[in-house]
Short mmCIF file of C-alpha atoms and ligand atoms in Angstrom, two decimals:
data_model
loop_
_atom_site.label_atom_id
_atom_site.label_comp_id
_atom_site.label_asym_id
_atom_site.label_seq_id
_atom_site.Cartn_x
_atom_site.Cartn_y
_atom_site.Cartn_z
CA MET H 13 8.12 10.95 -151.61
CA GLU H 14 8.16 13.71 -154.23
CA HIS H 15 7.87 12.58 -157.83
CA LEU H 16 9.98 14.16 -160.54
CA GLU H 17 7.31 13.14 -162.98
CA GLN H 18 3.75 11.94 -162.47
CA LYS H 19 2.35 8.86 -164.12
CA PRO H 20 -0.75 9.58 -166.23
CA PHE H 21 -4.00 7.76 -165.56
CA PRO H 22 -4.13 4.53 -167.59
CA ALA H 23 -5.94 4.86 -170.93
CA ASP H 24 -8.61 2.37 -169.81
CA PHE H 25 -9.10 3.97 -166.37
CA LEU H 26 -12.67 3.52 -165.16
CA TRP H 27 -13.91 7.04 -164.40
CA GLY H 28 -17.15 6.26 -162.64
CA ALA H 29 -19.72 7.28 -160.06
CA ALA H 30 -21.67 5.23 -157.54
CA THR H 31 -25.10 4.73 -155.96
CA ALA H 32 -26.85 1.98 -154.00
CA ALA H 33 -30.30 0.49 -154.64
CA TYR H 34 -32.15 1.45 -151.46
CA GLN H 35 -30.79 4.99 -151.55
CA VAL H 36 -31.70 5.76 -155.12
CA GLU H 37 -34.39 3.49 -156.58
CA GLY H 38 -37.61 4.09 -154.63
CA ALA H 39 -40.50 1.85 -155.77
CA PHE H 40 -39.83 -0.01 -152.55
CA ASP H 41 -42.76 -2.40 -152.92
CA GLU H 42 -43.38 -2.35 -156.67
CA ALA H 43 -43.28 -5.23 -159.15
CA GLY H 44 -43.16 -7.90 -156.49
CA LYS H 45 -40.30 -6.39 -154.46
CA GLY H 46 -40.09 -7.52 -150.84
CA ILE H 47 -39.31 -5.43 -147.77
CA SER H 48 -35.61 -5.10 -146.98
CA VAL H 49 -34.05 -4.19 -143.65
CA GLN H 50 -33.65 -0.68 -145.09
CA ASP H 51 -37.34 -0.41 -146.01
CA ALA H 52 -38.19 -1.59 -142.51
CA LYS H 53 -36.50 1.55 -141.12
CA ASN H 54 -39.01 3.78 -142.94
CA PHE H 55 -41.32 3.30 -139.99
CA SER H 56 -38.88 4.37 -137.29
CA ASN H 57 -36.59 7.03 -138.80
CA PRO H 58 -38.19 10.29 -139.99
CA VAL H 59 -35.60 11.00 -142.71
CA HIS H 60 -34.97 7.43 -143.79
CA ASN H 61 -37.45 6.87 -146.55
CA THR H 62 -36.91 4.39 -149.34
CA THR H 63 -40.45 4.77 -150.69
CA VAL H 64 -39.53 7.12 -153.55
CA ALA H 65 -35.89 8.02 -152.80
CA SER H 66 -34.56 9.54 -156.06
CA ASP H 67 -37.14 7.68 -158.15
CA HIS H 68 -34.41 6.03 -160.20
CA TYR H 69 -36.55 2.90 -160.67
CA HIS H 70 -38.95 4.89 -162.85
CA ARG H 71 -36.47 7.34 -164.35
CA PHE H 72 -33.46 5.15 -164.97
CA ARG H 73 -33.37 5.90 -168.72
CA GLU H 74 -33.23 9.63 -168.07
CA ASP H 75 -30.53 9.00 -165.44
CA VAL H 76 -28.43 6.86 -167.77
CA ALA H 77 -28.72 9.61 -170.42
CA LEU H 78 -27.28 12.00 -167.82
CA MET H 79 -24.45 9.55 -167.13
CA LYS H 80 -23.74 9.48 -170.84
CA SER H 81 -23.68 13.27 -170.97
CA LEU H 82 -21.29 13.31 -168.02
CA GLY H 83 -19.05 10.96 -170.00
CA LEU H 84 -19.01 8.22 -167.35
CA LYS H 85 -16.95 5.20 -168.34
CA SER H 86 -18.50 3.08 -165.62
CA TYR H 87 -21.43 3.14 -163.19
CA ARG H 88 -21.44 1.37 -159.84
CA PHE H 89 -24.90 0.36 -158.62
CA SER H 90 -26.23 -2.34 -156.35
CA ILE H 91 -28.84 -4.99 -157.00
CA ALA H 92 -31.64 -5.02 -154.43
CA TRP H 93 -31.80 -8.59 -153.14
CA THR H 94 -35.51 -8.09 -152.38
CA ARG H 95 -36.37 -7.33 -156.02
CA ILE H 96 -34.99 -10.71 -157.05
CA TYR H 97 -35.91 -12.74 -153.91
CA PRO H 98 -38.57 -10.73 -152.02
CA ASP H 99 -38.53 -13.05 -149.00
CA GLY H 100 -35.01 -14.35 -149.56
CA VAL H 101 -36.21 -17.66 -150.98
CA THR H 102 -38.84 -17.18 -153.71
CA LEU H 103 -37.71 -15.90 -157.11
CA ASN H 104 -39.41 -12.79 -158.51
CA PRO H 105 -38.77 -12.63 -162.30
CA GLN H 106 -40.02 -9.01 -162.45
CA GLY H 107 -36.96 -7.91 -160.46
CA ILE H 108 -34.71 -9.48 -163.08
CA ILE H 109 -36.45 -7.52 -165.82
CA PHE H 110 -35.60 -4.20 -164.16
CA TYR H 111 -31.87 -4.90 -163.87
CA ASN H 112 -31.73 -6.33 -167.38
CA GLN H 113 -33.18 -3.09 -168.68
CA LEU H 114 -30.76 -0.99 -166.63
CA ILE H 115 -27.72 -3.01 -167.73
CA ASP H 116 -28.79 -2.94 -171.38
CA GLU H 117 -29.32 0.80 -171.23
CA LEU H 118 -25.87 1.33 -169.71
CA LEU H 119 -24.20 -0.82 -172.34
CA LYS H 120 -26.11 0.92 -175.12
CA GLN H 121 -24.56 4.17 -173.88
CA GLY H 122 -21.09 2.63 -173.63
CA ILE H 123 -21.03 2.60 -169.80
CA GLU H 124 -19.41 -0.36 -168.03
CA PRO H 125 -21.54 -1.67 -165.15
CA LEU H 126 -19.86 -2.37 -161.80
CA VAL H 127 -22.37 -4.35 -159.74
CA THR H 128 -22.43 -4.40 -155.94
CA LEU H 129 -24.05 -7.66 -154.90
CA TYR H 130 -24.90 -6.50 -151.38
CA HIS H 131 -25.28 -2.95 -150.12
CA PHE H 132 -26.88 -3.17 -146.65
CA ASP H 133 -30.35 -4.28 -147.84
CA HIS H 134 -31.04 -7.97 -147.23
CA PRO H 135 -34.64 -9.22 -146.97
CA GLN H 136 -36.39 -8.32 -143.73
CA ALA H 137 -37.82 -11.87 -143.82
CA LEU H 138 -34.29 -13.27 -143.31
CA GLN H 139 -33.64 -10.76 -140.55
CA GLN H 140 -36.75 -11.97 -138.78
CA ALA H 141 -36.09 -15.66 -139.46
CA TYR H 142 -32.55 -15.89 -138.09
CA GLY H 143 -31.09 -12.42 -137.45
CA GLY H 144 -29.79 -11.83 -141.00
CA TRP H 145 -25.97 -11.87 -141.14
CA TYR H 146 -25.85 -13.34 -137.64
CA GLY H 147 -27.23 -16.64 -138.97
CA GLU H 148 -25.22 -19.37 -140.74
CA GLN H 149 -28.09 -19.85 -143.19
CA MET H 150 -27.29 -16.43 -144.66
CA ILE H 151 -24.31 -17.89 -146.54
CA GLU H 152 -26.45 -20.22 -148.64
CA ASP H 153 -29.32 -17.73 -149.00
CA PHE H 154 -26.89 -15.09 -150.27
CA LYS H 155 -25.30 -17.61 -152.61
CA ARG H 156 -28.70 -18.45 -154.12
CA PHE H 157 -29.31 -14.77 -154.86
CA VAL H 158 -25.83 -14.27 -156.31
CA GLN H 159 -26.12 -17.38 -158.46
CA THR H 160 -29.23 -15.87 -160.02
CA CYS H 161 -27.40 -12.55 -160.59
CA PHE H 162 -24.49 -14.36 -162.25
CA SER H 163 -26.70 -16.46 -164.50
CA GLU H 164 -29.02 -13.58 -165.47
CA PHE H 165 -26.55 -10.69 -165.78
CA GLY H 166 -23.12 -12.31 -166.06
CA ASP H 167 -23.21 -12.37 -169.86
CA ARG H 168 -22.95 -8.56 -169.80
CA VAL H 169 -21.49 -7.56 -166.42
CA ARG H 170 -17.71 -7.95 -166.14
CA TYR H 171 -17.08 -6.40 -162.70
CA PHE H 172 -18.68 -7.46 -159.42
CA MET H 173 -18.22 -6.32 -155.83
CA THR H 174 -19.35 -8.76 -153.16
CA LEU H 175 -20.36 -7.08 -149.85
CA CYS H 176 -20.18 -3.34 -149.35
CA GLU H 177 -18.12 -2.25 -146.32
CA SER H 178 -18.35 -5.53 -144.42
CA ASN H 179 -15.94 -3.97 -141.90
CA ASN H 180 -18.09 -0.90 -141.20
CA VAL H 181 -21.41 -2.67 -140.92
CA VAL H 182 -20.09 -4.61 -137.95
CA LEU H 183 -19.14 -1.35 -136.25
CA TYR H 184 -22.61 0.08 -136.79
CA PRO H 185 -25.03 -2.85 -136.32
CA ASP H 186 -28.10 -0.67 -136.85
CA LEU H 187 -27.03 -0.17 -140.46
CA ILE H 188 -28.02 -3.75 -141.23
CA GLY H 189 -30.90 -4.59 -138.96
CA GLY H 190 -29.28 -4.50 -135.51
CA VAL H 191 -28.14 -7.07 -132.97
CA PRO H 192 -30.73 -9.72 -132.01
CA GLU H 193 -31.97 -9.47 -128.44
CA GLY H 194 -29.81 -11.19 -125.84
CA VAL H 195 -26.66 -11.22 -128.04
CA ALA H 196 -23.58 -9.23 -126.92
CA VAL H 197 -22.44 -6.72 -129.50
CA GLU H 198 -18.82 -8.00 -129.65
CA ALA H 199 -19.98 -11.59 -130.12
CA TRP H 200 -22.30 -10.37 -132.88
CA ARG H 201 -19.45 -8.48 -134.56
CA PHE H 202 -17.18 -11.49 -134.84
CA GLN H 203 -19.92 -13.82 -135.93
CA VAL H 204 -21.06 -11.38 -138.65
CA SER H 205 -17.45 -10.87 -139.83
CA ARG H 206 -17.04 -14.62 -140.05
CA ILE H 207 -20.32 -15.22 -141.90
CA MET H 208 -19.67 -12.35 -144.30
CA ALA H 209 -16.15 -13.61 -145.02
CA LEU H 210 -17.47 -17.11 -145.75
CA ALA H 211 -20.27 -15.71 -147.93
CA ASN H 212 -17.68 -13.61 -149.78
CA ALA H 213 -15.49 -16.68 -150.36
CA ARG H 214 -18.41 -18.82 -151.48
CA VAL H 215 -19.56 -16.35 -154.14
CA ILE H 216 -16.02 -15.71 -155.36
CA ALA H 217 -15.68 -19.49 -155.86
CA LEU H 218 -19.03 -19.48 -157.66
CA CYS H 219 -17.87 -16.63 -159.89
CA ARG H 220 -14.74 -18.58 -160.90
CA GLU H 221 -16.96 -21.50 -161.84
CA MET H 222 -19.76 -19.64 -163.63
CA LEU H 223 -18.00 -16.54 -164.98
CA PRO H 224 -14.28 -17.22 -165.31
CA GLN H 225 -13.73 -13.99 -167.29
CA ALA H 226 -15.36 -11.70 -164.69
CA LYS H 227 -13.45 -9.69 -162.09
CA ILE H 228 -14.70 -9.81 -158.52
CA GLY H 229 -13.57 -8.34 -155.20
CA PRO H 230 -14.71 -7.37 -151.71
CA CYS H 231 -15.35 -3.80 -150.57
CA ILE H 232 -14.32 -2.12 -147.34
CA GLY H 233 -14.52 1.37 -145.90
CA TYR H 234 -11.07 2.56 -144.92
CA ALA H 235 -10.54 5.56 -142.66
CA VAL H 236 -6.77 5.30 -142.27
CA ALA H 237 -5.70 5.73 -138.61
CA TYR H 238 -3.03 8.28 -137.59
CA ALA H 239 -1.37 8.32 -134.18
CA ALA H 240 -2.40 11.37 -132.12
CA THR H 241 1.28 11.95 -131.19
CA CYS H 242 4.60 10.16 -131.67
CA ALA H 243 4.33 8.73 -128.14
CA PRO H 244 4.75 4.98 -128.71
CA GLN H 245 1.48 4.22 -126.93
CA ASP H 246 -0.41 6.44 -129.40
CA VAL H 247 1.41 4.78 -132.29
CA LEU H 248 0.25 1.41 -130.96
CA ALA H 249 -3.28 2.76 -130.58
CA ALA H 250 -3.27 3.70 -134.29
CA MET H 251 -2.02 0.21 -135.18
CA ASN H 252 -4.79 -1.24 -133.04
CA GLU H 253 -7.41 0.79 -134.85
CA ASP H 254 -6.12 -0.20 -138.30
CA GLU H 255 -5.84 -3.85 -137.32
CA PHE H 256 -9.19 -4.19 -135.53
CA ARG H 257 -11.21 -2.07 -137.89
CA THR H 258 -9.73 -2.72 -141.31
CA PHE H 259 -7.03 -5.37 -141.46
CA TYR H 260 -8.77 -8.06 -139.40
CA PRO H 261 -11.76 -8.20 -141.80
CA LEU H 262 -9.65 -7.62 -144.91
CA ASP H 263 -7.13 -10.31 -143.95
CA LEU H 264 -10.05 -12.73 -143.74
CA LEU H 265 -11.31 -11.66 -147.15
CA CYS H 266 -8.01 -11.49 -149.01
CA LEU H 267 -5.53 -13.71 -147.19
CA GLY H 268 -7.71 -16.25 -145.40
CA ARG H 269 -6.03 -15.60 -142.07
CA GLN H 270 -6.95 -14.08 -138.73
CA ASN H 271 -4.94 -11.19 -137.37
CA PRO H 272 -3.09 -12.66 -134.35
CA THR H 273 -3.32 -9.47 -132.25
CA VAL H 274 -7.10 -9.44 -132.53
CA VAL H 275 -7.35 -13.16 -131.74
CA SER H 276 -5.16 -12.79 -128.66
CA PHE H 277 -6.97 -9.64 -127.39
CA PHE H 278 -10.23 -11.58 -127.27
CA ALA H 279 -8.70 -14.82 -125.98
CA GLN H 280 -7.44 -12.87 -122.94
CA ARG H 281 -11.00 -11.74 -122.31
CA GLY H 282 -12.32 -15.26 -122.50
CA VAL H 283 -13.67 -15.09 -126.06
CA ASP H 284 -12.37 -17.59 -128.59
CA ILE H 285 -12.82 -16.08 -132.05
CA ARG H 286 -10.68 -18.62 -133.92
CA LEU H 287 -12.19 -20.01 -137.11
CA ALA H 288 -12.10 -23.71 -137.93
CA GLU H 289 -9.25 -24.98 -140.15
CA HIS H 290 -11.62 -25.85 -143.00
CA GLU H 291 -13.12 -22.36 -142.86
CA LEU H 292 -9.72 -20.71 -143.13
CA ALA H 293 -8.88 -23.04 -146.00
CA GLU H 294 -12.06 -21.99 -147.83
CA LEU H 295 -11.21 -18.32 -147.31
CA LYS H 296 -7.65 -18.79 -148.52
CA ILE H 297 -8.68 -20.37 -151.83
CA ALA H 298 -11.12 -17.56 -152.71
CA GLN H 299 -8.62 -15.02 -153.98
CA PRO H 300 -10.22 -11.75 -155.14
CA ASP H 301 -9.10 -9.92 -158.29
CA PHE H 302 -9.08 -6.50 -156.65
CA ILE H 303 -9.92 -4.65 -153.44
CA ALA H 304 -12.66 -2.05 -153.66
CA PHE H 305 -12.47 0.57 -150.97
CA ASN H 306 -14.51 3.57 -149.92
CA TYR H 307 -12.63 6.56 -148.62
CA TYR H 308 -14.09 9.72 -147.10
CA GLN H 309 -11.82 10.67 -144.23
CA SER H 310 -8.92 9.69 -141.98
CA ASN H 311 -9.09 9.07 -138.22
CA VAL H 312 -6.88 9.88 -135.25
CA ALA H 313 -6.20 7.30 -132.53
CA LYS H 314 -4.77 7.80 -129.08
CA TYR H 315 -4.02 5.60 -126.10
CA CYS H 316 -7.12 4.39 -124.27
CA PRO H 317 -6.43 2.85 -120.84
CA PRO H 318 -7.92 -0.60 -120.22
CA ALA H 319 -9.98 0.59 -117.26
CA GLY H 320 -11.67 3.44 -119.12
CA GLN H 321 -15.30 3.80 -120.06
CA GLU H 322 -16.32 2.27 -123.41
CA ILE H 323 -17.95 4.57 -125.94
CA GLN H 324 -19.31 2.88 -129.06
CA PRO H 325 -18.88 4.70 -132.39
CA GLY H 326 -21.76 6.97 -133.35
CA PHE H 327 -22.73 9.53 -136.00
CA ASN H 328 -23.21 13.23 -136.14
CA SER H 329 -26.68 12.99 -137.61
CA ASP H 330 -27.75 16.63 -137.83
CA GLY H 331 -24.87 18.33 -139.65
CA GLN H 332 -24.05 20.65 -136.72
CA LYS H 333 -20.25 20.76 -136.56
CA GLY H 334 -18.84 19.57 -133.25
CA GLY H 335 -21.62 17.10 -132.45
CA PHE H 336 -19.57 13.96 -133.13
CA LYS H 337 -18.68 11.72 -130.16
CA TYR H 338 -15.36 9.93 -130.62
CA PRO H 339 -15.34 6.20 -129.76
CA HIS H 340 -13.35 4.78 -126.83
CA PHE H 341 -12.33 1.13 -126.87
CA PRO H 342 -10.55 0.53 -123.55
CA GLY H 343 -7.23 -1.22 -124.00
CA LEU H 344 -7.24 -0.54 -127.75
CA TYR H 345 -7.70 3.04 -128.89
CA ALA H 346 -9.76 6.18 -128.52
CA GLY H 347 -10.67 8.47 -131.41
CA ASP H 348 -9.77 12.15 -131.49
CA SER H 349 -9.95 15.14 -133.83
CA ASN H 350 -7.10 16.13 -136.13
CA PRO H 351 -5.89 19.72 -135.59
CA TYR H 352 -4.26 19.76 -139.04
CA LEU H 353 -7.42 19.10 -141.03
CA GLU H 354 -10.68 20.82 -141.87
CA ARG H 355 -13.93 18.98 -141.21
CA ASN H 356 -17.22 18.90 -143.06
CA ASP H 357 -20.45 19.78 -141.26
CA TRP H 358 -20.77 16.21 -140.04
CA ASP H 359 -17.27 16.28 -138.51
CA TRP H 360 -15.76 14.05 -141.18
CA GLU H 361 -12.14 15.11 -141.53
CA ILE H 362 -11.18 16.19 -145.04
CA ASP H 363 -7.87 14.57 -145.84
CA PRO H 364 -6.92 14.15 -149.52
CA ALA H 365 -3.39 12.92 -148.69
CA GLY H 366 -5.01 10.23 -146.54
CA LEU H 367 -6.33 8.68 -149.76
CA ARG H 368 -2.79 8.25 -151.05
CA ILE H 369 -1.69 6.85 -147.70
CA ALA H 370 -4.62 4.40 -147.68
CA CYS H 371 -3.81 3.24 -151.23
CA ARG H 372 -0.19 2.59 -150.32
CA LYS H 373 -1.00 0.76 -147.10
CA LEU H 374 -3.56 -1.48 -148.80
CA TYR H 375 -1.40 -2.29 -151.80
CA ASP H 376 1.69 -2.91 -149.72
CA ARG H 377 -0.21 -5.37 -147.50
CA TYR H 378 -2.34 -7.21 -150.07
CA GLN H 379 -0.64 -6.68 -153.45
CA LEU H 380 -3.99 -6.49 -155.17
CA PRO H 381 -5.15 -3.77 -157.61
CA LEU H 382 -7.49 -1.22 -156.07
CA MET H 383 -10.78 0.35 -157.07
CA ILE H 384 -11.82 3.48 -155.17
CA THR H 385 -15.54 2.86 -155.12
CA GLU H 386 -16.74 5.76 -152.96
CA ASN H 387 -15.28 9.19 -152.20
CA GLY H 388 -17.14 12.44 -151.87
CA LEU H 389 -18.31 15.40 -149.86
CA GLY H 390 -21.66 15.45 -148.09
CA ALA H 391 -23.08 18.99 -147.98
CA CYS H 392 -26.34 20.93 -147.83
CA ASP H 393 -26.50 22.18 -151.42
CA SER H 394 -28.65 25.18 -152.28
CA LEU H 395 -30.57 25.67 -155.46
CA VAL H 396 -30.11 29.34 -156.34
CA GLY H 397 -31.60 30.73 -159.54
CA GLY H 398 -31.95 27.19 -160.87
CA LYS H 399 -28.24 26.40 -160.30
CA ILE H 400 -26.12 24.64 -157.70
CA ASN H 401 -22.65 26.11 -157.42
CA ASP H 402 -21.00 23.34 -155.40
CA VAL H 403 -17.43 24.65 -155.62
CA TYR H 404 -16.66 23.04 -152.23
CA ARG H 405 -17.35 19.62 -153.75
CA ILE H 406 -15.17 20.36 -156.78
CA ASP H 407 -12.40 21.41 -154.42
CA TYR H 408 -12.74 18.20 -152.38
CA LEU H 409 -12.81 15.90 -155.40
CA GLN H 410 -10.00 17.54 -157.34
CA GLN H 411 -7.69 17.31 -154.36
CA HIS H 412 -8.52 13.64 -153.87
CA ILE H 413 -8.04 12.83 -157.54
CA ALA H 414 -4.66 14.59 -157.45
CA GLN H 415 -3.65 12.36 -154.51
CA MET H 416 -4.94 9.27 -156.32
CA GLN H 417 -2.63 10.16 -159.21
CA LEU H 418 0.25 10.47 -156.75
CA ALA H 419 -0.59 6.98 -155.48
CA ILE H 420 -0.50 5.71 -159.07
CA SER H 421 2.87 7.44 -159.47
CA ASP H 422 3.97 5.70 -156.26
CA GLY H 423 3.36 2.42 -158.10
CA VAL H 424 -0.09 1.44 -156.84
CA PRO H 425 -2.31 -0.07 -159.55
CA ILE H 426 -5.72 1.62 -159.40
CA TRP H 427 -8.37 0.50 -161.88
CA GLY H 428 -11.11 3.00 -161.27
CA TYR H 429 -12.54 5.88 -159.29
CA TYR H 430 -16.23 6.13 -158.35
CA PRO H 431 -17.20 9.30 -156.49
CA TRP H 432 -20.18 9.03 -154.20
CA SER H 433 -22.62 9.74 -155.61
CA PHE H 434 -23.71 10.02 -159.23
CA MET H 435 -26.84 11.91 -158.20
CA ASP H 436 -28.25 12.96 -154.85
CA VAL H 437 -29.38 9.91 -152.94
CA MET H 438 -31.06 9.33 -149.61
CA SER H 439 -28.32 9.50 -147.00
CA THR H 440 -28.90 6.69 -144.52
CA SER H 441 -28.86 8.94 -141.46
CA ASN H 442 -29.51 12.34 -143.03
CA GLY H 443 -32.06 11.87 -145.80
CA TYR H 444 -31.79 14.61 -148.45
CA HIS H 445 -30.31 17.10 -146.02
CA LYS H 446 -26.84 15.75 -146.82
CA ARG H 447 -26.15 15.57 -150.55
CA TYR H 448 -23.24 14.17 -152.51
CA GLY H 449 -24.32 14.00 -156.16
CA PHE H 450 -23.17 15.56 -159.42
CA VAL H 451 -26.88 15.77 -160.22
CA TYR H 452 -29.30 17.54 -157.88
CA ILE H 453 -32.65 15.90 -157.18
CA ASP H 454 -35.41 18.41 -156.60
CA ARG H 455 -36.90 17.05 -153.39
CA ASP H 456 -36.26 17.30 -149.67
CA ASP H 457 -37.10 15.24 -146.62
CA HIS H 458 -40.58 16.69 -146.29
CA GLN H 459 -41.72 17.27 -149.87
CA LEU H 460 -41.27 15.24 -153.01
CA LYS H 461 -41.45 18.40 -155.20
CA THR H 462 -40.73 17.81 -158.92
CA LEU H 463 -37.92 15.22 -158.55
CA ARG H 464 -36.34 17.09 -161.49
CA ARG H 465 -32.70 16.34 -162.23
CA ILE H 466 -30.43 19.41 -162.31
CA LYS H 467 -26.72 19.29 -163.21
CA LYS H 468 -24.54 20.88 -160.52
CA ALA H 469 -21.33 22.85 -161.21
CA SER H 470 -19.41 19.71 -160.19
CA PHE H 471 -21.12 17.84 -163.05
CA TYR H 472 -19.50 20.12 -165.67
CA TRP H 473 -16.17 19.97 -163.87
CA TYR H 474 -16.14 16.14 -163.69
CA GLN H 475 -17.14 16.01 -167.35
CA GLN H 476 -13.84 17.78 -168.17
CA VAL H 477 -11.86 15.55 -165.83
CA ILE H 478 -13.17 12.47 -167.59
CA SER H 479 -12.80 13.76 -171.13
CA SER H 480 -9.18 14.80 -170.42
CA ASN H 481 -8.48 11.48 -168.64
CA GLY H 482 -7.64 13.34 -165.45
CA GLN H 483 -5.40 15.98 -167.10
CA GLN H 484 -7.73 18.94 -166.53
CA LEU H 485 -8.29 18.75 -162.81
CA PHE H 486 -7.83 22.28 -161.71
CA ASN H 487 -9.37 24.18 -164.60
CA GLN H 488 -12.12 26.08 -162.81
CA GLU H 489 -13.11 27.70 -166.11
CA SER H 490 -14.90 24.49 -166.89
CA CYS H 491 -17.47 25.14 -164.15
CA LYS H 492 -20.57 26.76 -165.52
C1 LIG B 26 -20.93 4.69 -147.15
C2 LIG B 26 -22.07 3.88 -147.72
C3 LIG B 26 -22.92 4.65 -148.69
C4 LIG B 26 -23.18 6.09 -148.28
C5 LIG B 26 -21.92 6.77 -147.76
C6 LIG B 26 -22.16 8.17 -147.23
O1 LIG B 26 -20.47 4.06 -145.99
O2 LIG B 26 -21.56 2.76 -148.41
O3 LIG B 26 -24.10 3.93 -148.88
O4 LIG B 26 -24.25 6.16 -147.44
O5 LIG B 26 -21.29 5.99 -146.76
O6 LIG B 26 -22.77 8.09 -145.97
P1 LIG B 26 -23.78 9.17 -145.41
O7 LIG B 26 -24.91 9.20 -146.37
O8 LIG B 26 -24.20 8.68 -144.08
O9 LIG B 26 -23.04 10.45 -145.36
#
C-alpha cells in the first residue's frame, strides 16, 4: 500500500537504544554477584567473556552521559538476576545498589528506563539444581527475583519487559545453558516454552498487583518467513515456520492458547504438548500491555519432505559470508537464502521492508501496541585516525526507521524503537569481532586496551534523527 501522506512519529515516541547485562556490564563476580549461565561459558568459548565486557558496571555514569549527549529518550537494559540473587535464592543487597544508581542516573538525565527482567542469564546454581528453564521450580524462583525488582525499582521504572526472545532461546538451547543430559531436544523445547509462558503470566499478574501504573510485555525475536516460491507447498512451509517459531510461543504469551497446527503435528508423532486447562486459564488472564520484538532479518521457507534429514538451526560464527547452514525440519519447512536481498557478513539478510511486514502481521494478529526493542547491523568496525565511519550502519538503520514510519502510517501503534546496541557489547557468539553500537569500545577479543568510548558516525546521525523526531533520516550531512 502506497501512502499519499505519511504519519509523523508520535510526539512522545521513545527513541531508545538497548543493551543486556552480561554483554555490557563486566564485573562478573564483583559486589557479591553470582555466576550466571553466561559467565559459565567463559571457560569454554574463547570469545565469550563476561569478565570485563564493556566495563559498564564501573563506567555507567560516563555511559549515561553519552546517552544524554545522544539525546536518548529511553534506554533498554537488563537486570542481572545473579547480582540480586547470586544463587537464585539468597538476596544480595549490593546488587540492588548498582541498579538504583543506574536508574537514578538515567532519570537525572531525563532518560526513561525500559527494564528487561530476563536476558539469557539465570543463575548457574539453578541450572545445576534443576536444569534452569526446564524445571517447574524456575517459575517461583523467577517470581521471587522479579518481586524484588518491582519493590526496589518500581517506584521509578514505568516500562518492563519480561523474558527476552523466549521463542529464540528454545531454538538455540545453548544460549541458555543447554539441554540436560538424556532429554530430547523437542521435549525440552516445549517444556521450556510452557515454563517461560507461565513465568511470564505470573510476573504480569504480580505487576498488576504491585505496580498497576506500569506497562509490561513479553519480548520475541521475529524473523518474518517468506515463501521461497508461490507454489502452495512453499506457502504452507512459510506458514509453518511463522506458526512454529513465532506464533506458537506468542499465542501462549498474549492469547493464552495453543496453536492447533503445532499441537496436532506433535500429537501425530506421539507427543502430547497440550497444557492443562488451569494453565491456559492463567495465561489468558495475564494480558500484556504491549509486544516487544527484536528484528534483524527475514527468512525464506521452502517445502521440506517428511522423510528428509533434520538439520537444526545454527550460526555463522566467524563472519565469513556463505558459512551459514539453513535448518531443515522434515514435514515442516527448510530455510533458504533470499535472492532479492543483500546479506551481512554473518549471512543475516538485510530486509528493511520485512520490518514493516512484521509490524503489520503482529498487530493484525494480537492487536497490541508494539515496541521494536532490537534492530541493528553487526559489522567489523575499523578505527581509522581515531574515527569510525560506519556509513553501512547508518544506511541499515535509516532504511529500517523509514519502514517503521510506513508501518505507523499503515495504522500500527508503535511506542518505541531501540536499536541494538547503544554501545559495542560482547556478541554472544562473536565477542568484539561483531559490533553494533553507536559508541565504539576500544578493546578486542584478545586485548582490553583502553576501553575508551568513541562516538561513531552513526552516533551523530542518530542524534539528528532523535532531535528531529524522525524527520531528518536521510541527511548525511549530519555525519561527522
Ligand atoms: C539478540 C539478542 C541480543 C544480541 C543480538 C545480536 O537475539 O537478544 O542479546 O546478542 O541478538 O546477536 P549477535 O551478537 O549474535 O549478533
